[in-house]
Amino acid sequence: MKAARQLTIAMLLLATIAALYTGYSLISDPTGSSLGIPFYWLNGTMFKDFTTPGWVILIAIGVLGMITTALVIKRIRHFHIAVIVQGSIICLLVIAQMIIIGEENMLQYLLLMLGMAIAIVGGLLSQADKK
């Protein structure tokens, strides 16, 4: 299961680094233009700018991703539960984004697949832990 743990670390790092960058960028430029995100995506939503979504991404995926990655690296007991939760959080946030914005793009589907892959590998690690 060493390969599965290494794959988990790689996927978590990818999601975490992307989320830290994206979250920070949305907080520092709430228009989203620095990331090429159209401001009209917020039309009809509860958000006046991208600050709140930026904080959600930064904390829920970025900070929690760092914590989860550290748990996996240090092999803290039951780290696989944190991996499953982190993958699920990514999936839920992407689905919420699709529903709130009302538009879909390829990046959202890629992130959804990444979140699912993280959760699935976490489940595999859980099964290996029981043996």
GROMACS .gro file of C-alpha atoms in nm:
model
  131
    1MET     CA    1   0.000   0.000   0.000
    2LYS     CA    2   0.305   0.224  -0.012
    3ALA     CA    3   0.220   0.319  -0.371
    4ALA     CA    4  -0.139   0.407  -0.272
    5ARG     CA    5  -0.013   0.626   0.011
    6GLN     CA    6   0.231   0.802  -0.223
    7LEU     CA    7  -0.045   0.853  -0.480
    8THR     CA    8  -0.265   0.997  -0.206
    9ILE     CA    9   0.007   1.240  -0.102
   10ALA     CA   10   0.058   1.351  -0.463
   11MET     CA   11  -0.314   1.406  -0.523
   12LEU     CA   12  -0.357   1.590  -0.194
   13LEU     CA   13  -0.060   1.814  -0.271
   14LEU     CA   14  -0.200   1.892  -0.616
   15ALA     CA   15  -0.541   1.986  -0.474
   16THR     CA   16  -0.391   2.174  -0.178
   17ILE     CA   17  -0.145   2.385  -0.377
   18ALA     CA   18  -0.409   2.469  -0.638
   19ALA     CA   19  -0.658   2.565  -0.365
   20LEU     CA   20  -0.410   2.781  -0.175
   21TYR     CA   21  -0.323   2.967  -0.495
   22THR     CA   22  -0.684   2.999  -0.612
   23GLY     CA   23  -0.819   3.095  -0.270
   24TYR     CA   24  -0.551   3.358  -0.216
   25SER     CA   25  -0.601   3.495  -0.567
   26LEU     CA   26  -0.977   3.528  -0.519
   27ILE     CA   27  -0.931   3.699  -0.183
   28SER     CA   28  -0.672   3.944  -0.313
   29ASP     CA   29  -0.866   4.009  -0.638
   30PRO     CA   30  -1.236   3.959  -0.560
   31THR     CA   31  -1.331   4.028  -0.923
   32GLY     CA   32  -1.174   3.697  -1.029
   33SER     CA   33  -1.013   3.862  -1.331
   34SER     CA   34  -0.659   3.766  -1.225
   35LEU     CA   35  -0.762   3.403  -1.267
   36GLY     CA   36  -0.969   3.466  -1.578
   37ILE     CA   37  -1.293   3.390  -1.395
   38PRO     CA   38  -1.586   3.585  -1.538
   39PHE     CA   39  -1.755   3.805  -1.280
   40TYR     CA   40  -2.097   3.733  -1.431
   41TRP     CA   41  -2.076   3.384  -1.277
   42LEU     CA   42  -2.186   3.554  -0.955
   43ASN     CA   43  -2.505   3.694  -1.110
   44GLY     CA   44  -2.804   3.551  -0.926
   45THR     CA   45  -2.592   3.410  -0.643
   46MET     CA   46  -2.565   3.518  -0.281
   47PHE     CA   47  -2.211   3.651  -0.340
   48LYS     CA   48  -2.128   4.012  -0.426
   49ASP     CA   49  -1.771   3.917  -0.520
   50PHE     CA   50  -1.532   3.620  -0.502
   51THR     CA   51  -1.399   3.695  -0.152
   52THR     CA   52  -1.619   3.443   0.032
   53PRO     CA   53  -1.567   3.164  -0.223
   54GLY     CA   54  -1.194   3.239  -0.201
   55TRP     CA   55  -1.194   3.192   0.176
   56VAL     CA   56  -1.397   2.872   0.147
   57ILE     CA   57  -1.153   2.728  -0.108
   58LEU     CA   58  -0.849   2.845   0.090
   59ILE     CA   59  -0.968   2.691   0.418
   60ALA     CA   60  -1.175   2.387   0.314
   61ILE     CA   61  -0.937   2.257   0.048
   62GLY     CA   62  -0.610   2.443   0.108
   63VAL     CA   63  -0.566   2.442   0.486
   64LEU     CA   64  -0.752   2.116   0.549
   65GLY     CA   65  -0.557   1.964   0.262
   66MET     CA   66  -0.229   2.060   0.429
   67ILE     CA   67  -0.346   1.901   0.754
   68THR     CA   68  -0.464   1.586   0.576
   69THR     CA   69  -0.137   1.559   0.382
   70ALA     CA   70   0.060   1.590   0.707
   71LEU     CA   71  -0.152   1.314   0.865
   72VAL     CA   72  -0.079   1.085   0.569
   73ILE     CA   73   0.294   1.164   0.566
   74LYS     CA   74   0.323   1.103   0.941
   75ARG     CA   75   0.099   0.794   0.915
   76ILE     CA   76  -0.119   0.913   1.199
   77ARG     CA   77  -0.360   0.638   1.302
   78HIS     CA   78  -0.677   0.635   1.090
   79PHE     CA   79  -0.538   0.899   0.850
   80HIS     CA   80  -0.744   0.734   0.578
   81ILE     CA   81  -1.060   0.882   0.734
   82ALA     CA   82  -0.921   1.233   0.685
   83VAL     CA   83  -0.836   1.142   0.324
   84ILE     CA   84  -1.192   1.023   0.255
   85VAL     CA   85  -1.334   1.338   0.418
   86GLN     CA   86  -1.100   1.566   0.220
   87GLY     CA   87  -1.193   1.398  -0.109
   88SER     CA   88  -1.561   1.431  -0.018
   89ILE     CA   89  -1.519   1.801   0.068
   90ILE     CA   90  -1.363   1.866  -0.272
   91CYS     CA   91  -1.651   1.686  -0.445
   92LEU     CA   92  -1.917   1.868  -0.243
   93LEU     CA   93  -1.764   2.210  -0.308
   94VAL     CA   94  -1.740   2.146  -0.682
   95ILE     CA   95  -2.100   2.023  -0.698
   96ALA     CA   96  -2.215   2.324  -0.494
   97GLN     CA   97  -2.024   2.551  -0.733
   98MET     CA   98  -2.192   2.390  -1.034
   99ILE     CA   99  -2.535   2.434  -0.877
  100ILE     CA  100  -2.480   2.792  -0.755
  101ILE     CA  101  -2.318   2.921  -1.073
  102GLY     CA  102  -2.541   2.723  -1.304
  103GLU     CA  103  -2.258   2.671  -1.553
  104GLU     CA  104  -2.012   2.389  -1.588
  105ASN     CA  105  -1.663   2.370  -1.733
  106MET     CA  106  -1.393   2.109  -1.782
  107LEU     CA  107  -1.193   2.223  -1.478
  108GLN     CA  108  -1.488   2.151  -1.251
  109TYR     CA  109  -1.513   1.797  -1.386
  110LEU     CA  110  -1.138   1.745  -1.343
  111LEU     CA  111  -1.158   1.866  -0.982
  112LEU     CA  112  -1.460   1.644  -0.923
  113MET     CA  113  -1.265   1.344  -1.054
  114LEU     CA  114  -0.967   1.439  -0.837
  115GLY     CA  115  -1.188   1.459  -0.527
  116MET     CA  116  -1.345   1.123  -0.611
  117ALA     CA  117  -1.002   0.967  -0.669
  118ILE     CA  118  -0.878   1.098  -0.333
  119ALA     CA  119  -1.183   0.958  -0.153
  120ILE     CA  120  -1.155   0.622  -0.332
  121VAL     CA  121  -0.786   0.581  -0.254
  122GLY     CA  122  -0.866   0.678   0.105
  123GLY     CA  123  -1.118   0.394   0.109
  124LEU     CA  124  -0.859   0.153  -0.029
  125LEU     CA  125  -0.615   0.262   0.240
  126SER     CA  126  -0.890   0.203   0.496
  127GLN     CA  127  -0.941  -0.152   0.371
  128ALA     CA  128  -0.567  -0.218   0.381
  129ASP     CA  129  -0.554  -0.086   0.738
  130LYS     CA  130  -0.816  -0.341   0.847
  131LYS     CA  131  -0.606  -0.634   0.721
   0.00000   0.00000   0.00000
